[in-house]
Amino acid sequence: MPNQPQPLHAVAGFAAHLREHGFQVGIPEQQAMLTAALRLPLAQHGRIESCWRAIVCANPDSWRRYPELFEHYWYPHRVRGSVRSSGMTRRARSLPEMVQALHQEMEQGGQKPSDAKSLGFADSSAGAGDGENNGQAMGGASSADPLAKRDFGEWLQSDLQRLNQLAEAVAQRVRKRLMRRKEWVSRAQAIDMRRTLRNSLRYGGVPLAPAYRRARRELPKIFILVDVSRSMEIYAQLFLRVARAFCEVVEARAFVFHTRLAEITELLKKRTDRVQEKINAVTFGFGGGTRIATSVNDFVHTHARTALSGRSIVLVFSDGYDTDPPEDLAASLARLNGRGARVYWLHPSQRTHFSTALAQAQHLVRGFIPAHNLESLEKLPGLIH
Amino acid sequence: MDLGKINQGLKRAGYIPDQGLASALWLAQALQRPLLLEGDAGVGKTSIAAASARMEGRQLIRLQCYEGLDLQQAVYEWNYSRQLLEIQRSGANKPADGKAFDLFDRSFLLERPLLRAISATQPVVLLIDEIDRADETFEAFLLEVLADFQITVPELGTITATSIPLVVLTSNGTRELSDALRRRCLYHYVEYPTLAREIEIVKLSLPEAETRLVEEAVAFVHKLRKEDLHKVPGIAETLDWIRALHKLDLRGLPDDPALILQTLGCMLKTRNDRWQVAAETVGKLLGGERAGVTIGVAAGLTDRLAQV
């Protein structure tokens, strides 16, 4: 193992690091990263962070998480409280050195700095894997992680089928709402005159292709917040399964939290056995304890800021044990209610045990639903409305 | 164009960028990739495209997206009335050379914003505004334009760009965009500006306003944004408010919360937000008693407001 990693491998390693944290960074993105590094004058290498951020980020969530991941990878000594996940010592990476080496390599080859492909990057195996060769094996391997021991593969097909049916039943139960917005359809009662006249232009003014419109019907948006803290350890697998069923069947959005909140919708939609590892990677670095109020606040103000409306349903899977001040949960849920969302609390026990925080916020929750096993969850459609 | 020049150029064009945005714009030009801008309403997403066009002396072509936007309005449309007239004319007078005219000639094509940007001889700036308001089918159509800078017209074939436009897409996040679209674009999330940057923006737009007024007002807006508002005021709202305060001949923020409340309509655009930000909240945001504002100014404001 060389002391200083080659620039191409360093970039590929960083890409793998990002992929492990839910970023979609493929070969084209890595080529763009290299091109940006080569085009940027050496004196301005400090700008590489913002350039790469534009390339690898694709939504507000990844945008917010990127700086921390960048620091963690390139400047691990600056990250306070970071935990080394293996016993191996490793020479610290140096971004300026990497960029300089990249430029030198290009100059020695007498190639144009604009062409990353000419570096043979496309053939490099370093970037093609799914993060296996990074050697860091991020949070997934950490014994501290509450989900690490659970295996998604142990579920029977019939159980999964039941969960999907459950999500469908909930979807049928929550009535589709008529929207103010209209949609164009091939058959309906109301003719869309404007579009019909426009279509008739191509037939010399004869309305041969009438267009119709009707009010759009949409399902309420469903959001699922799953508590994956230590106290919820044994239920997390069941709840993540439920979340996946909802994501697939009714296009719900799913989040996990213990001390922070992270969206996992895209991870759940991917049909792969490695979902568990990826979720672990996303939640890696969360501290101990459970901060429900902070997480709900973050959900209202950041993740679902524009998506919450009077048609939203929020299902919280948690035992309600919160390390935030007890009154904070009520304040956070009040904000959630203020956006018009209906909150249902799914409790992992047969009888609801109210923590202090939950007792104070009780009036803000539309319903408490026991969800300690698959059987109890089957009552869910009847309780949500 | 060099990164430093982009910074300077945007400033000259009336836009104060942060480092990340300047880098993203530079990269969009260097890699010839579209730039997707997301962020809350009023943070200046649309004006980035306008400023880039001014900076480079390019034409700005804007496509405002809305629900129901279709290809005829966004890309091209055949000029049916001209085609009909031409059919009638050619029926009456046979052409001298005996050749039948082509009904789907390029001269019968009405170019809409996307095709106009693709077929422009000089590079332009193409702004696709509020892409999240357009339907998913239209978003799917955009993929060809954004990836290859080409448009396929079935009757004519594929029209490839003669000059690569700088494409800027904006989204307010009212609908989740497809992964396919996101992957074809560079991405930048436009945040609310820092205090110093917002002061600089306001000073650039309102050079005639008193520096003290600008600084105090922007500091107030920053505190206001931390309140639990439904519609957080953006830069445009800050500018409107300070413009209003300047028109009232104020040299600094008045002490009296009631007077500030009378002008807060420039920033708080929903009934709930107006109700939530009462005199008490304004007083708290002002930071209690403040020195240096004369009672005369505050007293005169009421008369002035009555006149307005």
PDB file of N, CA, C and O in Angstrom, chain A residues 52-90:
ATOM      1  N   TRP A  52     -17.030  20.403  -6.462  1.00  0.00           N
ATOM      2  CA  TRP A  52     -17.453  18.996  -6.332  1.00  0.00           C
ATOM      3  C   TRP A  52     -18.844  18.906  -5.716  1.00  0.00           C
ATOM      4  O   TRP A  52     -19.619  18.021  -6.027  1.00  0.00           O
ATOM      5  N   ARG A  53     -19.133  19.850  -4.854  1.00  0.00           N
ATOM      6  CA  ARG A  53     -20.461  19.852  -4.231  1.00  0.00           C
ATOM      7  C   ARG A  53     -21.549  20.005  -5.299  1.00  0.00           C
ATOM      8  O   ARG A  53     -22.583  19.339  -5.261  1.00  0.00           O
ATOM      9  N   ALA A  54     -21.281  20.893  -6.280  1.00  0.00           N
ATOM     10  CA  ALA A  54     -22.257  21.098  -7.368  1.00  0.00           C
ATOM     11  C   ALA A  54     -22.424  19.835  -8.194  1.00  0.00           C
ATOM     12  O   ALA A  54     -23.480  19.585  -8.771  1.00  0.00           O
ATOM     13  N   ILE A  55     -21.363  19.024  -8.272  1.00  0.00           N
ATOM     14  CA  ILE A  55     -21.421  17.825  -9.117  1.00  0.00           C
ATOM     15  C   ILE A  55     -22.122  16.664  -8.403  1.00  0.00           C
ATOM     16  O   ILE A  55     -22.957  15.989  -8.983  1.00  0.00           O
ATOM     17  N   VAL A  56     -21.804  16.453  -7.148  1.00  0.00           N
ATOM     18  CA  VAL A  56     -22.286  15.231  -6.490  1.00  0.00           C
ATOM     19  C   VAL A  56     -23.604  15.404  -5.737  1.00  0.00           C
ATOM     20  O   VAL A  56     -24.279  14.418  -5.462  1.00  0.00           O
ATOM     21  N   CYS A  57     -23.974  16.634  -5.424  1.00  0.00           N
ATOM     22  CA  CYS A  57     -25.229  16.820  -4.689  1.00  0.00           C
ATOM     23  C   CYS A  57     -26.395  16.898  -5.671  1.00  0.00           C
ATOM     24  O   CYS A  57     -26.232  17.367  -6.795  1.00  0.00           O
ATOM     25  N   ALA A  58     -27.546  16.437  -5.219  1.00  0.00           N
ATOM     26  CA  ALA A  58     -28.700  16.450  -6.115  1.00  0.00           C
ATOM     27  C   ALA A  58     -29.966  16.926  -5.425  1.00  0.00           C
ATOM     28  O   ALA A  58     -30.987  17.088  -6.066  1.00  0.00           O
ATOM     29  N   ASN A  59     -29.902  17.167  -4.142  1.00  0.00           N
ATOM     30  CA  ASN A  59     -31.100  17.652  -3.442  1.00  0.00           C
ATOM     31  C   ASN A  59     -30.667  18.370  -2.162  1.00  0.00           C
ATOM     32  O   ASN A  59     -29.496  18.287  -1.762  1.00  0.00           O
ATOM     33  N   PRO A  60     -31.585  19.095  -1.535  1.00  0.00           N
ATOM     34  CA  PRO A  60     -31.196  19.889  -0.359  1.00  0.00           C
ATOM     35  C   PRO A  60     -30.579  19.046   0.756  1.00  0.00           C
ATOM     36  O   PRO A  60     -29.685  19.507   1.449  1.00  0.00           O
ATOM     37  N   ASP A  61     -31.040  17.817   0.884  1.00  0.00           N
ATOM     38  CA  ASP A  61     -30.530  16.979   1.967  1.00  0.00           C
ATOM     39  C   ASP A  61     -29.050  16.654   1.754  1.00  0.00           C
ATOM     40  O   ASP A  61     -28.219  16.833   2.647  1.00  0.00           O
ATOM     41  N   SER A  62     -28.727  16.192   0.533  1.00  0.00           N
ATOM     42  CA  SER A  62     -27.323  15.870   0.262  1.00  0.00           C
ATOM     43  C   SER A  62     -26.475  17.150   0.313  1.00  0.00           C
ATOM     44  O   SER A  62     -25.321  17.120   0.711  1.00  0.00           O
ATOM     45  N   TRP A  63     -27.083  18.259  -0.095  1.00  0.00           N
ATOM     46  CA  TRP A  63     -26.378  19.548  -0.062  1.00  0.00           C
ATOM     47  C   TRP A  63     -25.938  19.899   1.351  1.00  0.00           C
ATOM     48  O   TRP A  63     -24.828  20.363   1.584  1.00  0.00           O
ATOM     49  N   ARG A  64     -26.808  19.632   2.317  1.00  0.00           N
ATOM     50  CA  ARG A  64     -26.484  19.977   3.701  1.00  0.00           C
ATOM     51  C   ARG A  64     -25.473  19.000   4.306  1.00  0.00           C
ATOM     52  O   ARG A  64     -24.673  19.361   5.143  1.00  0.00           O
ATOM     53  N   ARG A  65     -25.546  17.750   3.876  1.00  0.00           N
ATOM     54  CA  ARG A  65     -24.664  16.756   4.485  1.00  0.00           C
ATOM     55  C   ARG A  65     -23.258  16.778   3.908  1.00  0.00           C
ATOM     56  O   ARG A  65     -22.312  16.291   4.513  1.00  0.00           O
ATOM     57  N   TYR A  66     -23.120  17.327   2.702  1.00  0.00           N
ATOM     58  CA  TYR A  66     -21.846  17.238   1.994  1.00  0.00           C
ATOM     59  C   TYR A  66     -20.643  17.825   2.772  1.00  0.00           C
ATOM     60  O   TYR A  66     -19.597  17.169   2.864  1.00  0.00           O
ATOM     61  N   PRO A  67     -20.733  19.064   3.318  1.00  0.00           N
ATOM     62  CA  PRO A  67     -19.529  19.638   3.947  1.00  0.00           C
ATOM     63  C   PRO A  67     -18.942  18.738   5.033  1.00  0.00           C
ATOM     64  O   PRO A  67     -17.726  18.582   5.132  1.00  0.00           O
ATOM     65  N   GLU A  68     -19.836  18.126   5.806  1.00  0.00           N
ATOM     66  CA  GLU A  68     -19.363  17.262   6.893  1.00  0.00           C
ATOM     67  C   GLU A  68     -18.621  16.045   6.328  1.00  0.00           C
ATOM     68  O   GLU A  68     -17.558  15.655   6.827  1.00  0.00           O
ATOM     69  N   LEU A  69     -19.182  15.467   5.267  1.00  0.00           N
ATOM     70  CA  LEU A  69     -18.551  14.290   4.667  1.00  0.00           C
ATOM     71  C   LEU A  69     -17.216  14.659   4.034  1.00  0.00           C
ATOM     72  O   LEU A  69     -16.258  13.890   4.076  1.00  0.00           O
ATOM     73  N   PHE A  70     -17.172  15.836   3.419  1.00  0.00           N
ATOM     74  CA  PHE A  70     -15.934  16.315   2.791  1.00  0.00           C
ATOM     75  C   PHE A  70     -14.845  16.469   3.856  1.00  0.00           C
ATOM     76  O   PHE A  70     -13.725  15.985   3.692  1.00  0.00           O
ATOM     77  N   GLU A  71     -15.209  17.123   4.941  1.00  0.00           N
ATOM     78  CA  GLU A  71     -14.245  17.322   6.038  1.00  0.00           C
ATOM     79  C   GLU A  71     -13.801  15.970   6.601  1.00  0.00           C
ATOM     80  O   GLU A  71     -12.630  15.758   6.867  1.00  0.00           O
ATOM     81  N   HIS A  72     -14.779  15.107   6.760  1.00  0.00           N
ATOM     82  CA  HIS A  72     -14.504  13.816   7.368  1.00  0.00           C
ATOM     83  C   HIS A  72     -13.516  13.019   6.530  1.00  0.00           C
ATOM     84  O   HIS A  72     -12.665  12.306   7.048  1.00  0.00           O
ATOM     85  N   TYR A  73     -13.619  13.151   5.218  1.00  0.00           N
ATOM     86  CA  TYR A  73     -12.762  12.362   4.341  1.00  0.00           C
ATOM     87  C   TYR A  73     -11.395  13.006   4.136  1.00  0.00           C
ATOM     88  O   TYR A  73     -10.364  12.353   4.244  1.00  0.00           O
ATOM     89  N   TRP A  74     -11.416  14.304   3.823  1.00  0.00           N
ATOM     90  CA  TRP A  74     -10.154  14.959   3.454  1.00  0.00           C
ATOM     91  C   TRP A  74      -9.417  15.540   4.647  1.00  0.00           C
ATOM     92  O   TRP A  74      -8.202  15.675   4.615  1.00  0.00           O
ATOM     93  N   TYR A  75     -10.141  15.949   5.651  1.00  0.00           N
ATOM     94  CA  TYR A  75      -9.491  16.567   6.816  1.00  0.00           C
ATOM     95  C   TYR A  75      -9.988  15.897   8.097  1.00  0.00           C
ATOM     96  O   TYR A  75     -10.604  16.550   8.948  1.00  0.00           O
ATOM     97  N   PRO A  76      -9.732  14.598   8.252  1.00  0.00           N
ATOM     98  CA  PRO A  76     -10.289  13.895   9.427  1.00  0.00           C
ATOM     99  C   PRO A  76      -9.789  14.462  10.752  1.00  0.00           C
ATOM    100  O   PRO A  76     -10.493  14.396  11.752  1.00  0.00           O
ATOM    101  N   HIS A  77      -8.587  15.054  10.728  1.00  0.00           N
ATOM    102  CA  HIS A  77      -8.055  15.585  11.990  1.00  0.00           C
ATOM    103  C   HIS A  77      -8.852  16.797  12.472  1.00  0.00           C
ATOM    104  O   HIS A  77      -8.820  17.139  13.641  1.00  0.00           O
ATOM    105  N   ARG A  78      -9.587  17.448  11.534  1.00  0.00           N
ATOM    106  CA  ARG A  78     -10.373  18.616  11.947  1.00  0.00           C
ATOM    107  C   ARG A  78     -11.697  18.218  12.577  1.00  0.00           C
ATOM    108  O   ARG A  78     -12.336  19.006  13.249  1.00  0.00           O
ATOM    109  N   VAL A  79     -12.156  17.000  12.281  1.00  0.00           N
ATOM    110  CA  VAL A  79     -13.471  16.581  12.766  1.00  0.00           C
ATOM    111  C   VAL A  79     -13.352  16.149  14.216  1.00  0.00           C
ATOM    112  O   VAL A  79     -12.661  15.194  14.528  1.00  0.00           O
ATOM    113  N   ARG A  80     -14.042  16.862  15.073  1.00  0.00           N
ATOM    114  CA  ARG A  80     -13.950  16.569  16.507  1.00  0.00           C
ATOM    115  C   ARG A  80     -14.847  15.383  16.837  1.00  0.00           C
ATOM    116  O   ARG A  80     -15.927  15.221  16.295  1.00  0.00           O
ATOM    117  N   GLY A  81     -14.342  14.563  17.715  1.00  0.00           N
ATOM    118  CA  GLY A  81     -15.164  13.457  18.195  1.00  0.00           C
ATOM    119  C   GLY A  81     -15.336  12.343  17.194  1.00  0.00           C
ATOM    120  O   GLY A  81     -16.198  11.501  17.341  1.00  0.00           O
ATOM    121  N   SER A  82     -14.504  12.339  16.128  1.00  0.00           N
ATOM    122  CA  SER A  82     -14.651  11.274  15.138  1.00  0.00           C
ATOM    123  C   SER A  82     -14.064   9.978  15.704  1.00  0.00           C
ATOM    124  O   SER A  82     -13.135   9.983  16.498  1.00  0.00           O
ATOM    125  N   VAL A  83     -14.624   8.881  15.270  1.00  0.00           N
ATOM    126  CA  VAL A  83     -14.211   7.583  15.793  1.00  0.00           C
ATOM    127  C   VAL A  83     -13.543   6.809  14.684  1.00  0.00           C
ATOM    128  O   VAL A  83     -14.063   6.726  13.579  1.00  0.00           O
ATOM    129  N   ARG A  84     -12.375   6.270  14.968  1.00  0.00           N
ATOM    130  CA  ARG A  84     -11.735   5.449  13.949  1.00  0.00           C
ATOM    131  C   ARG A  84     -12.411   4.079  13.947  1.00  0.00           C
ATOM    132  O   ARG A  84     -12.587   3.458  14.998  1.00  0.00           O
ATOM    133  N   SER A  85     -12.810   3.626  12.779  1.00  0.00           N
ATOM    134  CA  SER A  85     -13.608   2.400  12.755  1.00  0.00           C
ATOM    135  C   SER A  85     -12.752   1.158  12.577  1.00  0.00           C
ATOM    136  O   SER A  85     -13.239   0.063  12.618  1.00  0.00           O
ATOM    137  N   SER A  86     -11.477   1.295  12.353  1.00  0.00           N
ATOM    138  CA  SER A  86     -10.612   0.119  12.296  1.00  0.00           C
ATOM    139  C   SER A  86      -9.319   0.455  13.011  1.00  0.00           C
ATOM    140  O   SER A  86      -9.017   1.605  13.264  1.00  0.00           O
ATOM    141  N   GLY A  87      -8.542  -0.569  13.313  1.00  0.00           N
ATOM    142  CA  GLY A  87      -7.318  -0.330  14.063  1.00  0.00           C
ATOM    143  C   GLY A  87      -6.160   0.121  13.185  1.00  0.00           C
ATOM    144  O   GLY A  87      -5.093   0.435  13.683  1.00  0.00           O
ATOM    145  N   MET A  88      -6.371   0.126  11.877  1.00  0.00           N
ATOM    146  CA  MET A  88      -5.262   0.473  10.979  1.00  0.00           C
ATOM    147  C   MET A  88      -4.953   1.954  11.025  1.00  0.00           C
ATOM    148  O   MET A  88      -5.850   2.776  11.075  1.00  0.00           O
ATOM    149  N   THR A  89      -3.667   2.263  10.997  1.00  0.00           N
ATOM    150  CA  THR A  89      -3.311   3.672  10.884  1.00  0.00           C
ATOM    151  C   THR A  89      -3.188   4.012   9.407  1.00  0.00           C
ATOM    152  O   THR A  89      -2.834   3.186   8.592  1.00  0.00           O
ATOM    153  N   ARG A  90      -3.486   5.242   9.095  1.00  0.00           N
ATOM    154  CA  ARG A  90      -3.485   5.632   7.683  1.00  0.00           C
ATOM    155  C   ARG A  90      -2.915   7.038   7.573  1.00  0.00           C
ATOM    156  O   ARG A  90      -3.212   7.902   8.400  1.00  0.00           O
TER     157      ARG A  90
END
